């Protein structure tokens, strides 16, 4: 026996046996760990998940009926095998349906929302669980769209023009009783305070009753694009020529617009100014003028005006020497005649009356020409007549 124990073969055999035992033990431990870390290998785990913002499908003839009372969305809690819950949550492959409403007919009803397309392995809970709805006969009508705009938002001196819309009318559908209440259909436009440029906005349509309450209706299209032109306020007024400066002794002056097209100007400014403005004053300085001439006069803005068009006008200054009442021209007489006839608008003789003596006539003519406002509607023919009459009177004296 001792001989067997001391044999090298016996030692090798025992070592081999221990090796087999060790291998078997290690393999068993690894298999046990795998079972522990993979619990779903042979077990089904149940879980639950709430899906929010699920749209509601209304099963009704929408050409005949109009339904109100539905929430915009609902929530569905699903419970079942984890893998099916996960797939359903990711895909949302189901609908939340209000079923067979045609069978209910007109009236108020309480219904339940039913998920369609859910796996039969899932349980569900819908929130809200019940919905009270009202079914009415449907009516469709077309309404004209009005535009609401606060012109006070514009900059001072600016005015809004006529609004234009890409859709002048909209189709409104809803319960017949609600359509009867429609009082206003409006596109409400807001502008930046102090706006000076054209406005273009896409805005939703607002439908309200006579008390201003919003109505539950469907609108097609639901929004419109509104364009509003914005321009400075302006007004066309005639030019009023005013003689200024120091007139030469023994000379009188007749003022007239050289170009008949410029006898009126366009004035831009505040509404208050435009309401009171009947003519536009243009001052003409006659200081040092002894011969008939044409002056380019720049139009000075009056208080409250922001612009005037044109900015300059040509004024014909006709000079009349009082001792012989003959206009003193810088051009031949034929040329003077043509020029005066072409500047008929705005000419007025500054000597309208001649006194009994030469001294008094000179004084009165000089005084009357100091601050006279020229009427642009008096023709050059009247001016020539006045000058002729003055010459006749002087010859008589």
Tab-separated table of N, CA, C and O in Angstrom, residues 10-121:
chain	number	residue	atom	x	y	z
A	10	UNK	N	0.386	7.472	-9.068
A	10	UNK	CA	-0.708	7.749	-8.143
A	10	UNK	C	-0.816	9.259	-7.904
A	10	UNK	O	-1.916	9.833	-7.889
A	11	UNK	N	0.308	9.901	-7.748
A	11	UNK	CA	0.312	11.360	-7.531
A	11	UNK	C	-0.279	12.097	-8.731
A	11	UNK	O	-1.067	13.034	-8.609
A	12	UNK	N	0.067	11.639	-9.942
A	12	UNK	CA	-0.448	12.273	-11.147
A	12	UNK	C	-1.943	12.085	-11.255
A	12	UNK	O	-2.698	12.983	-11.664
A	13	UNK	N	-2.418	10.925	-10.860
A	13	UNK	CA	-3.850	10.637	-10.960
A	13	UNK	C	-4.656	11.507	-10.012
A	13	UNK	O	-5.723	12.030	-10.372
A	14	UNK	N	-4.131	11.635	-8.799
A	14	UNK	CA	-4.829	12.476	-7.810
A	14	UNK	C	-4.855	13.935	-8.285
A	14	UNK	O	-5.871	14.637	-8.189
A	15	UNK	N	-3.740	14.402	-8.835
A	15	UNK	CA	-3.684	15.787	-9.322
A	15	UNK	C	-4.681	16.004	-10.467
A	15	UNK	O	-5.362	17.049	-10.565
A	16	UNK	N	-4.791	15.038	-11.346
A	16	UNK	CA	-5.726	15.149	-12.466
A	16	UNK	C	-7.172	15.219	-11.966
A	16	UNK	O	-8.017	15.980	-12.465
A	17	UNK	N	-7.467	14.385	-10.931
A	17	UNK	CA	-8.820	14.402	-10.351
A	17	UNK	C	-9.156	15.749	-9.743
A	17	UNK	O	-10.279	16.272	-9.915
A	18	UNK	N	-8.189	16.322	-9.035
A	18	UNK	CA	-8.436	17.645	-8.449
A	18	UNK	C	-8.645	18.706	-9.545
A	18	UNK	O	-9.444	19.626	-9.393
A	19	UNK	N	-7.944	18.560	-10.638
A	19	UNK	CA	-8.095	19.516	-11.746
A	19	UNK	C	-9.497	19.456	-12.329
A	19	UNK	O	-10.121	20.483	-12.656
A	20	UNK	N	-10.012	18.221	-12.474
A	20	UNK	CA	-11.381	18.080	-12.999
A	20	UNK	C	-12.389	18.705	-12.042
A	20	UNK	O	-13.322	19.415	-12.452
A	21	UNK	N	-12.226	18.479	-10.764
A	21	UNK	CA	-13.137	19.049	-9.770
A	21	UNK	C	-13.099	20.590	-9.810
A	21	UNK	O	-14.138	21.270	-9.731
A	22	UNK	N	-11.897	21.128	-9.928
A	22	UNK	CA	-11.757	22.587	-9.961
A	22	UNK	C	-12.429	23.177	-11.199
A	22	UNK	O	-13.116	24.209	-11.149
A	23	UNK	N	-12.234	22.553	-12.353
A	23	UNK	CA	-12.852	23.031	-13.597
A	23	UNK	C	-14.371	23.013	-13.491
A	23	UNK	O	-15.058	23.950	-13.906
A	24	UNK	N	-14.899	21.934	-12.921
A	24	UNK	CA	-16.361	21.815	-12.780
A	24	UNK	C	-16.919	22.902	-11.870
A	24	UNK	O	-17.972	23.496	-12.139
A	25	UNK	N	-16.204	23.223	-10.824
A	25	UNK	CA	-16.664	24.241	-9.872
A	25	UNK	C	-16.695	25.642	-10.529
A	25	UNK	O	-17.668	26.391	-10.408
A	26	UNK	N	-15.611	25.971	-11.226
A	26	UNK	CA	-15.532	27.292	-11.879
A	26	UNK	C	-16.618	27.436	-12.924
A	26	UNK	O	-17.276	28.485	-13.051
A	27	UNK	N	-16.848	26.421	-13.707
A	27	UNK	CA	-17.879	26.483	-14.748
A	27	UNK	C	-19.265	26.666	-14.137
A	27	UNK	O	-20.101	27.415	-14.659
A	28	UNK	N	-19.518	26.032	-13.038
A	28	UNK	CA	-20.810	26.163	-12.355
A	28	UNK	C	-21.020	27.597	-11.846
A	28	UNK	O	-22.107	28.171	-11.971
A	29	UNK	N	-19.992	28.196	-11.305
A	29	UNK	CA	-20.097	29.562	-10.783
A	29	UNK	C	-20.413	30.564	-11.899
A	29	UNK	O	-21.246	31.458	-11.744
A	30	UNK	N	-19.733	30.417	-13.042
A	30	UNK	CA	-19.986	31.330	-14.164
A	30	UNK	C	-21.419	31.205	-14.672
A	30	UNK	O	-22.072	32.195	-14.999
A	31	UNK	N	-21.936	30.036	-14.757
A	31	UNK	CA	-23.314	29.820	-15.223
A	31	UNK	C	-24.311	30.425	-14.254
A	31	UNK	O	-25.323	31.024	-14.651
A	32	UNK	N	-24.046	30.359	-13.000
A	32	UNK	CA	-24.928	30.930	-11.974
A	32	UNK	C	-24.971	32.447	-12.096
A	32	UNK	O	-26.027	33.083	-11.982
A	33	UNK	N	-23.809	33.064	-12.373
A	33	UNK	CA	-23.775	34.526	-12.531
A	33	UNK	C	-24.569	34.967	-13.752
A	33	UNK	O	-25.255	35.971	-13.736
A	34	UNK	N	-24.486	34.224	-14.830
A	34	UNK	CA	-25.236	34.555	-16.038
A	34	UNK	C	-26.726	34.512	-15.769
A	34	UNK	O	-27.491	35.367	-16.227
A	35	UNK	N	-27.170	33.552	-15.037
A	35	UNK	CA	-28.603	33.477	-14.707
A	35	UNK	C	-29.033	34.662	-13.856
A	35	UNK	O	-30.122	35.200	-14.014
A	36	UNK	N	-28.167	35.103	-12.986
A	36	UNK	CA	-28.511	36.212	-12.098
A	36	UNK	C	-28.597	37.528	-12.860
A	36	UNK	O	-29.474	38.354	-12.608
A	37	UNK	N	-27.710	37.807	-13.816
A	37	UNK	CA	-27.671	39.080	-14.533
A	37	UNK	C	-28.628	39.122	-15.718
A	37	UNK	O	-28.759	40.141	-16.374
A	38	UNK	N	-29.288	38.056	-16.054
A	38	UNK	CA	-30.250	38.031	-17.158
A	38	UNK	C	-31.580	37.479	-16.657
A	38	UNK	O	-31.970	36.351	-16.994
A	39	UNK	N	-32.306	38.288	-15.858
A	39	UNK	CA	-33.539	37.778	-15.241
A	39	UNK	C	-34.648	37.574	-16.258
A	39	UNK	O	-35.591	36.854	-15.995
A	40	UNK	N	-34.550	38.272	-17.446
A	40	UNK	CA	-35.632	38.154	-18.416
A	40	UNK	C	-35.450	36.940	-19.316
A	40	UNK	O	-36.256	36.725	-20.224
A	41	UNK	N	-34.388	36.209	-19.098
A	41	UNK	CA	-34.152	35.071	-19.962
A	41	UNK	C	-35.331	34.114	-19.988
A	41	UNK	O	-35.705	33.595	-21.026
A	42	UNK	N	-35.956	33.925	-18.916
A	42	UNK	CA	-37.111	33.023	-18.894
A	42	UNK	C	-38.266	33.587	-18.108
A	42	UNK	O	-39.173	32.840	-17.730
A	43	UNK	N	-38.212	34.944	-17.817
A	43	UNK	CA	-39.257	35.564	-17.011
A	43	UNK	C	-39.814	36.778	-17.749
A	43	UNK	O	-39.061	37.562	-18.322
A	44	UNK	N	-41.122	36.993	-17.745
A	44	UNK	CA	-41.770	38.166	-18.337
A	44	UNK	C	-42.005	39.209	-17.257
A	44	UNK	O	-42.671	38.928	-16.253
A	45	UNK	N	-41.446	40.452	-17.501
A	45	UNK	CA	-41.571	41.541	-16.533
A	45	UNK	C	-42.662	42.503	-16.988
A	45	UNK	O	-42.727	42.882	-18.157
A	46	UNK	N	-43.502	42.918	-16.078
A	46	UNK	CA	-44.592	43.848	-16.371
A	46	UNK	C	-44.179	45.271	-15.988
A	46	UNK	O	-43.572	45.476	-14.933
A	47	UNK	N	-44.527	46.246	-16.859
A	47	UNK	CA	-44.264	47.652	-16.580
A	47	UNK	C	-45.422	48.503	-17.109
A	47	UNK	O	-46.314	47.998	-17.799
A	48	UNK	N	-45.392	49.771	-16.763
A	48	UNK	CA	-46.452	50.690	-17.216
A	48	UNK	C	-45.834	52.001	-17.680
A	48	UNK	O	-44.731	52.371	-17.253
A	49	UNK	N	-46.562	52.676	-18.541
A	49	UNK	CA	-46.082	53.952	-19.097
A	49	UNK	C	-47.278	54.816	-19.462
A	49	UNK	O	-48.285	54.321	-19.974
A	50	UNK	N	-47.185	56.138	-19.198
A	50	UNK	CA	-48.254	57.071	-19.557
A	50	UNK	C	-47.853	57.842	-20.808
A	50	UNK	O	-46.791	58.472	-20.852
A	51	UNK	N	-48.704	57.782	-21.815
A	51	UNK	CA	-48.469	58.492	-23.075
A	51	UNK	C	-49.374	59.726	-23.085
A	51	UNK	O	-50.608	59.603	-23.010
A	52	UNK	N	-48.772	60.904	-23.171
A	52	UNK	CA	-49.540	62.158	-23.118
A	52	UNK	C	-49.752	62.727	-24.521
A	52	UNK	O	-49.135	62.289	-25.492
A	53	UNK	N	-50.626	63.735	-24.585
A	53	UNK	CA	-50.895	64.473	-25.833
A	53	UNK	C	-51.307	63.566	-26.986
A	53	UNK	O	-50.832	63.695	-28.115
A	54	UNK	N	-52.204	62.635	-26.664
A	54	UNK	CA	-52.723	61.747	-27.702
A	54	UNK	C	-53.916	62.437	-28.372
A	54	UNK	O	-54.886	62.786	-27.704
A	55	UNK	N	-53.866	62.667	-29.714
A	55	UNK	CA	-55.002	63.311	-30.387
A	55	UNK	C	-56.229	62.427	-30.409
A	55	UNK	O	-56.133	61.200	-30.342
A	56	UNK	N	-57.384	63.074	-30.509
A	56	UNK	CA	-58.661	62.352	-30.479
A	56	UNK	C	-59.252	62.320	-31.886
A	56	UNK	O	-59.350	63.359	-32.550
A	57	UNK	N	-59.634	61.138	-32.321
A	57	UNK	CA	-60.283	60.964	-33.612
A	57	UNK	C	-61.797	60.908	-33.377
A	57	UNK	O	-62.281	60.071	-32.610
A	58	UNK	N	-62.528	61.839	-34.050
A	58	UNK	CA	-63.984	61.932	-33.865
A	58	UNK	C	-64.661	61.199	-35.023
A	58	UNK	O	-64.532	61.595	-36.181
A	59	UNK	N	-65.380	60.157	-34.702
A	59	UNK	CA	-66.064	59.341	-35.701
A	59	UNK	C	-67.492	59.851	-35.893
A	59	UNK	O	-68.427	59.412	-35.211
A	60	UNK	N	-67.640	60.832	-36.807
A	60	UNK	CA	-68.953	61.423	-37.068
A	60	UNK	C	-68.968	62.014	-38.477
A	60	UNK	O	-67.901	62.330	-39.037
A	61	UNK	N	-70.137	62.138	-39.065
A	61	UNK	CA	-70.280	62.778	-40.374
A	61	UNK	C	-70.098	64.284	-40.196
A	61	UNK	O	-71.026	64.995	-39.790
A	62	UNK	N	-68.895	64.775	-40.524
A	62	UNK	CA	-68.568	66.179	-40.267
A	62	UNK	C	-69.197	67.125	-41.279
A	62	UNK	O	-69.107	68.337	-41.123
A	63	UNK	N	-69.801	66.604	-42.336
A	63	UNK	CA	-70.538	67.461	-43.264
A	63	UNK	C	-71.938	67.774	-42.739
A	63	UNK	O	-72.563	68.750	-43.149
A	64	UNK	N	-72.405	66.950	-41.826
A	64	UNK	CA	-73.765	67.122	-41.308
A	64	UNK	C	-73.800	67.640	-39.879
A	64	UNK	O	-74.706	68.382	-39.496
A	65	UNK	N	-72.805	67.244	-39.073
A	65	UNK	CA	-72.828	67.590	-37.659
A	65	UNK	C	-71.588	68.393	-37.256
A	65	UNK	O	-70.520	68.267	-37.857
A	66	UNK	N	-71.788	69.177	-36.207
A	66	UNK	CA	-70.687	69.902	-35.577
A	66	UNK	C	-70.670	69.510	-34.113
A	66	UNK	O	-71.692	69.586	-33.420
A	67	UNK	N	-69.490	69.046	-33.632
A	67	UNK	CA	-69.356	68.537	-32.267
A	67	UNK	C	-68.478	69.477	-31.460
A	67	UNK	O	-67.401	69.870	-31.910
A	68	UNK	N	-68.911	69.806	-30.262
A	68	UNK	CA	-68.108	70.639	-29.356
A	68	UNK	C	-68.009	69.946	-28.009
A	68	UNK	O	-68.848	69.106	-27.659
A	69	UNK	N	-66.969	70.308	-27.239
A	69	UNK	CA	-66.800	69.755	-25.902
A	69	UNK	C	-65.607	68.831	-25.757
A	69	UNK	O	-65.254	68.439	-24.642
A	70	UNK	N	-64.965	68.464	-26.877
A	70	UNK	CA	-63.815	67.578	-26.794
A	70	UNK	C	-62.582	68.331	-26.295
A	70	UNK	O	-62.351	69.473	-26.694
A	71	UNK	N	-61.763	67.686	-25.439
A	71	UNK	CA	-60.454	68.280	-25.137
A	71	UNK	C	-59.564	68.140	-26.363
A	71	UNK	O	-59.808	67.310	-27.238
A	72	UNK	N	-58.549	68.970	-26.437
A	72	UNK	CA	-57.663	68.919	-27.599
A	72	UNK	C	-56.906	67.603	-27.661
A	72	UNK	O	-56.739	67.014	-28.744
A	73	UNK	N	-56.433	67.111	-26.521
A	73	UNK	CA	-55.728	65.823	-26.440
A	73	UNK	C	-56.127	65.110	-25.157
A	73	UNK	O	-56.809	65.690	-24.288
A	74	UNK	N	-55.691	63.853	-25.044
A	74	UNK	CA	-55.931	63.073	-23.826
A	74	UNK	C	-54.662	62.287	-23.499
A	74	UNK	O	-53.704	62.263	-24.286
A	75	UNK	N	-54.654	61.642	-22.330
A	75	UNK	CA	-53.516	60.820	-21.904
A	75	UNK	C	-53.962	59.364	-21.767
A	75	UNK	O	-55.103	59.089	-21.370
A	76	UNK	N	-53.062	58.441	-22.101
A	76	UNK	CA	-53.355	57.011	-22.004
A	76	UNK	C	-52.227	56.338	-21.220
A	76	UNK	O	-51.054	56.434	-21.603
A	77	UNK	N	-52.593	55.658	-20.114
A	77	UNK	CA	-51.624	54.873	-19.350
A	77	UNK	C	-51.762	53.415	-19.776
A	77	UNK	O	-52.850	52.836	-19.706
A	78	UNK	N	-50.672	52.832	-20.236
A	78	UNK	CA	-50.692	51.443	-20.674
A	78	UNK	C	-49.856	50.602	-19.714
A	78	UNK	O	-48.822	51.037	-19.202
A	79	UNK	N	-50.328	49.366	-19.468
A	79	UNK	CA	-49.650	48.431	-18.566
A	79	UNK	C	-49.584	47.070	-19.239
A	79	UNK	O	-50.576	46.607	-19.827
A	80	UNK	N	-48.422	46.399	-19.143
A	80	UNK	CA	-48.257	45.082	-19.750
A	80	UNK	C	-46.802	44.707	-19.832
A	80	UNK	O	-45.949	45.312	-19.162
A	81	UNK	N	-46.489	43.712	-20.648
A	81	UNK	CA	-45.103	43.273	-20.791
A	81	UNK	C	-44.196	44.442	-21.189
A	81	UNK	O	-44.552	45.258	-22.038
A	82	UNK	N	-43.034	44.479	-20.561
A	82	UNK	CA	-42.143	45.618	-20.746
A	82	UNK	C	-41.785	45.855	-22.195
A	82	UNK	O	-41.779	47.002	-22.668
A	83	UNK	N	-41.478	44.790	-22.929
A	83	UNK	CA	-41.066	44.989	-24.314
A	83	UNK	C	-42.208	45.537	-25.168
A	83	UNK	O	-42.004	46.377	-26.052
A	84	UNK	N	-43.467	45.125	-24.902
A	84	UNK	CA	-44.603	45.627	-25.668
A	84	UNK	C	-44.902	47.083	-25.285
A	84	UNK	O	-45.213	47.924	-26.135
A	85	UNK	N	-44.785	47.389	-24.002
A	85	UNK	CA	-44.989	48.767	-23.533
A	85	UNK	C	-43.966	49.696	-24.191
A	85	UNK	O	-44.298	50.792	-24.652
A	86	UNK	N	-42.710	49.238	-24.239
A	86	UNK	CA	-41.654	50.058	-24.829
A	86	UNK	C	-41.918	50.303	-26.310
A	86	UNK	O	-41.774	51.427	-26.817
A	87	UNK	N	-42.310	49.237	-27.015
A	87	UNK	CA	-42.582	49.395	-28.446
A	87	UNK	C	-43.776	50.323	-28.691
A	87	UNK	O	-43.756	51.173	-29.584
A	88	UNK	N	-44.833	50.168	-27.910
A	88	UNK	CA	-46.036	50.994	-28.080
A	88	UNK	C	-45.745	52.456	-27.766
A	88	UNK	O	-46.213	53.370	-28.458
A	89	UNK	N	-44.944	52.690	-26.748
A	89	UNK	CA	-44.587	54.064	-26.372
A	89	UNK	C	-43.764	54.725	-27.473
A	89	UNK	O	-43.966	55.912	-27.796
A	90	UNK	N	-42.865	53.963	-28.067
A	90	UNK	CA	-41.994	54.536	-29.102
A	90	UNK	C	-42.765	54.798	-30.391
A	90	UNK	O	-42.596	55.847	-31.028
A	91	UNK	N	-43.631	53.888	-30.771
A	91	UNK	CA	-44.324	53.986	-32.066
A	91	UNK	C	-45.641	54.757	-32.000
A	91	UNK	O	-46.082	55.324	-33.004
A	92	UNK	N	-46.279	54.758	-30.841
A	92	UNK	CA	-47.615	55.339	-30.679
A	92	UNK	C	-48.556	54.855	-31.797
A	92	UNK	O	-49.288	55.629	-32.415
A	93	UNK	N	-48.500	53.575	-32.014
A	93	UNK	CA	-49.260	52.993	-33.109
A	93	UNK	C	-50.705	52.695	-32.759
A	93	UNK	O	-51.182	51.560	-32.980
A	94	UNK	N	-51.394	53.666	-32.194
A	94	UNK	CA	-52.811	53.485	-31.880
A	94	UNK	C	-53.521	54.829	-31.963
A	94	UNK	O	-52.902	55.883	-31.953
A	95	UNK	N	-54.842	54.798	-32.044
A	95	UNK	CA	-55.665	56.003	-32.081
A	95	UNK	C	-56.609	56.011	-30.890
A	95	UNK	O	-57.041	54.953	-30.403
A	96	UNK	N	-56.936	57.224	-30.446
A	96	UNK	CA	-57.924	57.396	-29.383
A	96	UNK	C	-59.200	57.912	-30.040
A	96	UNK	O	-59.240	59.026	-30.546
A	97	UNK	N	-60.246	57.083	-30.056
A	97	UNK	CA	-61.399	57.341	-30.911
A	97	UNK	C	-62.672	57.555	-30.097
A	97	UNK	O	-62.927	56.838	-29.115
A	98	UNK	N	-63.444	58.591	-30.555
A	98	UNK	CA	-64.820	58.751	-30.071
A	98	UNK	C	-65.713	58.048	-31.095
A	98	UNK	O	-65.922	58.553	-32.197
A	99	UNK	N	-66.193	56.858	-30.743
A	99	UNK	CA	-66.807	55.970	-31.723
A	99	UNK	C	-68.302	56.226	-31.953
A	99	UNK	O	-69.034	56.580	-31.030
A	100	UNK	N	-68.714	56.034	-33.234
A	100	UNK	CA	-70.135	55.950	-33.621
A	100	UNK	C	-70.981	57.118	-33.113
A	100	UNK	O	-72.095	56.914	-32.605
A	101	UNK	N	-70.481	58.340	-33.266
A	101	UNK	CA	-71.249	59.489	-32.777
A	101	UNK	C	-72.466	59.767	-33.655
A	101	UNK	O	-73.432	60.389	-33.200
A	102	UNK	N	-72.457	59.325	-34.916
A	102	UNK	CA	-73.620	59.518	-35.787
A	102	UNK	C	-74.872	58.879	-35.184
A	102	UNK	O	-75.987	59.374	-35.356
A	103	UNK	N	-74.674	57.781	-34.484
A	103	UNK	CA	-75.819	57.062	-33.911
A	103	UNK	C	-76.452	57.817	-32.739
A	103	UNK	O	-77.616	57.585	-32.397
A	104	UNK	N	-75.674	58.734	-32.137
A	104	UNK	CA	-76.198	59.476	-30.987
A	104	UNK	C	-77.157	60.571	-31.423
A	104	UNK	O	-78.132	60.874	-30.721
A	105	UNK	N	-76.861	61.222	-32.557
A	105	UNK	CA	-77.730	62.293	-33.039
A	105	UNK	C	-77.525	63.598	-32.294
A	105	UNK	O	-76.667	63.737	-31.410
A	106	UNK	N	-78.350	64.605	-32.637
A	106	UNK	CA	-78.251	65.940	-32.052
A	106	UNK	C	-78.582	65.891	-30.561
A	106	UNK	O	-79.543	65.242	-30.142
A	107	UNK	N	-77.773	66.586	-29.763
A	107	UNK	CA	-78.018	66.646	-28.319
A	107	UNK	C	-76.730	66.633	-27.532
A	107	UNK	O	-75.627	66.674	-28.097
A	108	UNK	N	-76.846	66.553	-26.195
A	108	UNK	CA	-75.692	66.504	-25.296
A	108	UNK	C	-75.499	65.071	-24.831
A	108	UNK	O	-76.450	64.429	-24.365
A	109	UNK	N	-74.262	64.579	-24.923
A	109	UNK	CA	-73.989	63.169	-24.604
A	109	UNK	C	-72.687	63.063	-23.825
A	109	UNK	O	-71.779	63.869	-24.001
A	110	UNK	N	-72.620	62.028	-22.964
A	110	UNK	CA	-71.392	61.693	-22.252
A	110	UNK	C	-70.857	60.398	-22.842
A	110	UNK	O	-71.556	59.385	-22.872
A	111	UNK	N	-69.622	60.438	-23.314
A	111	UNK	CA	-69.038	59.290	-24.005
A	111	UNK	C	-67.692	58.932	-23.401
A	111	UNK	O	-67.115	59.691	-22.620
A	112	UNK	N	-67.197	57.726	-23.783
A	112	UNK	CA	-65.865	57.281	-23.380
A	112	UNK	C	-64.982	57.236	-24.625
A	112	UNK	O	-65.449	56.912	-25.727
A	113	UNK	N	-63.716	57.525	-24.437
A	113	UNK	CA	-62.743	57.469	-25.521
A	113	UNK	C	-62.081	56.097	-25.523
A	113	UNK	O	-61.594	55.622	-24.483
A	114	UNK	N	-62.063	55.446	-26.681
A	114	UNK	CA	-61.570	54.076	-26.782
A	114	UNK	C	-60.287	54.047	-27.619
A	114	UNK	O	-60.277	54.504	-28.764
A	115	UNK	N	-59.182	53.466	-27.073
A	115	UNK	CA	-57.966	53.297	-27.881
A	115	UNK	C	-58.171	52.183	-28.911
A	115	UNK	O	-58.661	51.098	-28.580
A	116	UNK	N	-57.814	52.440	-30.139
A	116	UNK	CA	-57.858	51.442	-31.191
A	116	UNK	C	-56.457	51.206	-31.720
A	116	UNK	O	-55.737	52.153	-32.006
A	117	UNK	N	-56.070	49.925	-31.836
A	117	UNK	CA	-54.744	49.578	-32.328
A	117	UNK	C	-53.786	49.176	-31.235
A	117	UNK	O	-52.616	48.891	-31.527
A	118	UNK	N	-54.241	49.110	-29.976
A	118	UNK	CA	-53.382	48.666	-28.885
A	118	UNK	C	-53.298	47.138	-28.876
A	118	UNK	O	-54.251	46.436	-29.245
A	119	UNK	N	-52.166	46.619	-28.417
A	119	UNK	CA	-51.988	45.176	-28.274
A	119	UNK	C	-52.973	44.635	-27.231
A	119	UNK	O	-53.256	45.286	-26.212
A	120	UNK	N	-53.479	43.448	-27.503
A	120	UNK	CA	-54.420	42.823	-26.558
A	120	UNK	C	-53.735	42.443	-25.250
A	120	UNK	O	-54.400	42.152	-24.242
A	121	UNK	N	-52.392	42.438	-25.245
A	121	UNK	CA	-51.646	42.118	-24.022
A	121	UNK	C	-51.531	43.321	-23.084
A	121	UNK	O	-50.999	43.194	-21.977
